[in-house]
Short mmCIF file of C-alpha atoms in Angstrom, two decimals:
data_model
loop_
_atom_site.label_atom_id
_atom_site.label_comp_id
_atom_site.label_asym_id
_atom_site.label_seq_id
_atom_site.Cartn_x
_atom_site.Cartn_y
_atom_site.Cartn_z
CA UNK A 571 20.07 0.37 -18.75
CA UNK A 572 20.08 3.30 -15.76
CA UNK A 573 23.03 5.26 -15.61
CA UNK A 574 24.21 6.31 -12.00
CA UNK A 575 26.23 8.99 -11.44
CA UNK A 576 29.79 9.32 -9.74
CA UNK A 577 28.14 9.50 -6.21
CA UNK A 578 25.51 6.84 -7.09
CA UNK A 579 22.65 8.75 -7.55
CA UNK A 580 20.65 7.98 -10.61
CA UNK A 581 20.86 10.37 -13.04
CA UNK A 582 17.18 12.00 -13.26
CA UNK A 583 17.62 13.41 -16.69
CA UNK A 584 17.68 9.36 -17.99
CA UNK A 585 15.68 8.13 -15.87
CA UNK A 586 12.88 10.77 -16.32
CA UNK A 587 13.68 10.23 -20.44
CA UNK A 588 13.34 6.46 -19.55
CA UNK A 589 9.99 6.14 -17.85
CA UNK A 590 8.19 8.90 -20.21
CA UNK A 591 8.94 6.55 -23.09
CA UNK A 592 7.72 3.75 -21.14
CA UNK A 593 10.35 1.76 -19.48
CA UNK A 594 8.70 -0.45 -16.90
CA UNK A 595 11.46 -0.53 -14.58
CA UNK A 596 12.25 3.32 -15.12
CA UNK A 597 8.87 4.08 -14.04
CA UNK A 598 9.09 2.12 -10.96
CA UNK A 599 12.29 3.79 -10.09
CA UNK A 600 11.22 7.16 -10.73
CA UNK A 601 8.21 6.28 -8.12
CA UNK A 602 10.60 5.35 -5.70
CA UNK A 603 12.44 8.35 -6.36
CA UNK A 604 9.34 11.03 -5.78
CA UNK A 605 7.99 8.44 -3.02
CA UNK A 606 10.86 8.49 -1.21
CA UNK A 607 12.50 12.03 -2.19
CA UNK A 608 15.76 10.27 -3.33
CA UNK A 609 17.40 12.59 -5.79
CA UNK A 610 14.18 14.91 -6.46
CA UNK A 611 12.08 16.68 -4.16
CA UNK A 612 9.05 14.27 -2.74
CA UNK A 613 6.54 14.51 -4.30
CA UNK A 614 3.98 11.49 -3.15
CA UNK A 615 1.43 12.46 -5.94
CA UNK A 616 4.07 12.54 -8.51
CA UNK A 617 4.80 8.97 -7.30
CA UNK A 618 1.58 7.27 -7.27
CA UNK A 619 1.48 8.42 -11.07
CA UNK A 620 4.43 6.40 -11.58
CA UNK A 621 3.29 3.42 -9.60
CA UNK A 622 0.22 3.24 -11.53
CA UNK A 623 1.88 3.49 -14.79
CA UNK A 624 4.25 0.78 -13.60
CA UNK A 625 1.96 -1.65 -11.59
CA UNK A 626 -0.66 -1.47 -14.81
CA UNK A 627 2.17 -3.06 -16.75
CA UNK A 628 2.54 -5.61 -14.35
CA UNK A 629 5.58 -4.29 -12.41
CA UNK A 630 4.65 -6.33 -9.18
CA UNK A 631 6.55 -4.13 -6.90
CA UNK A 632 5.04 -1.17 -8.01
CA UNK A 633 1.21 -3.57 -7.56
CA UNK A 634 2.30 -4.05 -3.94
CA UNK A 635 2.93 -0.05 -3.16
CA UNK A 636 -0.16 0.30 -4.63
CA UNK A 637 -1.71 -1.82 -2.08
CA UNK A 638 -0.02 -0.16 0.63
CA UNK A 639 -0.64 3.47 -0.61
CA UNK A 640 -4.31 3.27 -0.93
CA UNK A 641 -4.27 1.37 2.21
CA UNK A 642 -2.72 4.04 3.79
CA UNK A 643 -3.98 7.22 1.85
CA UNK A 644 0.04 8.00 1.01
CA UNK A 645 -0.02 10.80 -1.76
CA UNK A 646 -4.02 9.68 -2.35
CA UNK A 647 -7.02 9.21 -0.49
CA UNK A 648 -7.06 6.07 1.19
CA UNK A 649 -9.34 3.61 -0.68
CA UNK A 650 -10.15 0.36 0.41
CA UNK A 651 -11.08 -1.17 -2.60
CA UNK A 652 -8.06 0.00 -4.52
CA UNK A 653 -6.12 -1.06 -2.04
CA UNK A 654 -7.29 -4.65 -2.51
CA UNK A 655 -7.30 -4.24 -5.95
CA UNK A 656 -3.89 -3.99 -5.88
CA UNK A 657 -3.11 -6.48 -3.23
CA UNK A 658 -4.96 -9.44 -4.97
CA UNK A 659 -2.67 -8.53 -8.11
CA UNK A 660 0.65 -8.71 -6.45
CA UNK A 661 -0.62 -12.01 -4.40
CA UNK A 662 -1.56 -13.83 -7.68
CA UNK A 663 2.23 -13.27 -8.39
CA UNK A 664 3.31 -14.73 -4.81
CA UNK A 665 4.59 -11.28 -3.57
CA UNK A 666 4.98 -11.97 0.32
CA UNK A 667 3.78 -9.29 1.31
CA UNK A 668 0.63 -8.87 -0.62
CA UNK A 669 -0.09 -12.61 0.30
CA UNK A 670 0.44 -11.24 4.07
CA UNK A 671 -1.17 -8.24 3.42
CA UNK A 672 -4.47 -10.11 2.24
CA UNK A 673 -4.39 -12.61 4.88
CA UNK A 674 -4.53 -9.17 7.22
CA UNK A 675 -7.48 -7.75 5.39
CA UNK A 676 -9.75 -11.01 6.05
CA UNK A 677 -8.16 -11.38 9.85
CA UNK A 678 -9.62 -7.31 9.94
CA UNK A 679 -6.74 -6.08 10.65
CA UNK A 680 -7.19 -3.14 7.55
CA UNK A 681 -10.89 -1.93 7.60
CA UNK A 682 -13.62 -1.88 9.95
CA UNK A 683 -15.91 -2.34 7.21
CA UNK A 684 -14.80 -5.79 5.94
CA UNK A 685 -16.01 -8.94 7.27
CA UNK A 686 -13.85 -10.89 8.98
CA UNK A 687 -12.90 -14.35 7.34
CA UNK A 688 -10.71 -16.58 9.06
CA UNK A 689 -10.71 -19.36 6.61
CA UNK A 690 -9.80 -16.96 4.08
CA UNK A 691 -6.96 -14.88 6.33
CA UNK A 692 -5.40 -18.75 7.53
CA UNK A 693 -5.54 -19.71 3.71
CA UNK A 694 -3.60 -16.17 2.70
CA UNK A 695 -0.96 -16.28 5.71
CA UNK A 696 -0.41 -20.02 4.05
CA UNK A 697 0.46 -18.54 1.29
CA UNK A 698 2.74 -16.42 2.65
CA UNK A 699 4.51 -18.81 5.03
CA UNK A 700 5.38 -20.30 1.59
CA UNK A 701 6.27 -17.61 -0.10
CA UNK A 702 8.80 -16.94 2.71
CA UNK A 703 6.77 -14.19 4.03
CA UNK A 704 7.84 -13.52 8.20
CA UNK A 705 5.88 -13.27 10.89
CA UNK A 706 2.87 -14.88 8.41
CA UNK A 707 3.85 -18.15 10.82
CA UNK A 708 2.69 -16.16 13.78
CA UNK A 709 -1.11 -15.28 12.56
CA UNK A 710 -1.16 -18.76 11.34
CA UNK A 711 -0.72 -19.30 15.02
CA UNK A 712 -2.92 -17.04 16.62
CA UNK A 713 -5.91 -17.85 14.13
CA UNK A 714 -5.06 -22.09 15.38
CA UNK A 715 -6.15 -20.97 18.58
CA UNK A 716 -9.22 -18.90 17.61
CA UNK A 717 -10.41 -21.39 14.94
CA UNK A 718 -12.52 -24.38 15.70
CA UNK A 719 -10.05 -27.72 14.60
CA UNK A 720 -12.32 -28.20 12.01
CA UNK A 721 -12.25 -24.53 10.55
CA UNK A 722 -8.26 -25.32 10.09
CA UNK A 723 -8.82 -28.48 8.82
CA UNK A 724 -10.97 -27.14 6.03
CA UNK A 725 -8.39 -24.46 5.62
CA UNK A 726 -5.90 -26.63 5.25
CA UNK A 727 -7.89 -28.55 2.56
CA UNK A 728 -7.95 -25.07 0.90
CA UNK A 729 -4.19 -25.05 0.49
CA UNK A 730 -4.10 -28.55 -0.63
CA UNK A 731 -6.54 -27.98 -3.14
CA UNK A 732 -4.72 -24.65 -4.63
CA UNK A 733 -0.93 -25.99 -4.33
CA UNK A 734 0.70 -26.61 -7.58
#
């Protein structure tokens, strides 16, 4: 268990102890710590280490920061593939955000250099409107109006197909 201190503020000492001897959930919450500078100086390098220690054991948090940090290049340089890496990882999980975040990537909303797919992006904002994911509703919207009917018929299909 993390101990917190009298003003709330994990004790680093523990936590530090913690991650280095493995603890999943210590090493996501000493990435949040250097990501975020909460109770240590930030240090984003310092918490992409942790993330990736974390998110390879399956912490799915620590998958979807991943996404988003080599999306972004935060503490790293950016890196598309990673990025998606990461993504599909979290989505497979039914993290909202990395089921949004995918849908993005095939609507091109993330790289220049990725072909856009709107059966795919319609099928991933699905998934998200699902998974309770806001604002997934909208670009479910917007693609209705730029797909043919029978594009989002097939998409829909898709999601038939897939749902448990």
């Amino acid at each position: 268990m993390l101990t917190y201190g009298l003003d709330g503020v994990l004790v680093m000492d523990e936590l530090e102890n913690l991650a280095t001897n493995g603890n999943i959930g210590a090493e996501y919450c000493l990435a949040v710590a250097y990501h975020e500078g909460k109770s240590v100086s930030r240090d984003r390098a310092e918490a992409v280490k942790w993330y990736l220690r974390a998110g390879q054991k399956g912490h799915l948090e620590a998958q979807y920061w991943l996404c988003i940090i080599y999306r972004e290049g935060i503490g790293v340089e950016s890196n598309a593939l990673e990025s998606l890496y990461w993504c599909r990882r979290a989505a497979k999980k039914k993290h909202p955000k990395a089921l949004y975040a995918l849908g993005q990537w095939y609507y091109g909303g993330y790289d220049r250099n990725m072909h856009t797919d709107y059966l795919r992006a319609y099928v991933w904002f699905s998934r998200a409107v699902i998974a309770g994911e806001v604002g997934a509703q909208d670009m479910i919207d917007l693609l209705e109006e730029q797909m043919t009917d029978l594009q989002v018929l097939e998409a829909k299909k898709i999601m038939e197909r897939n749902l448990p």
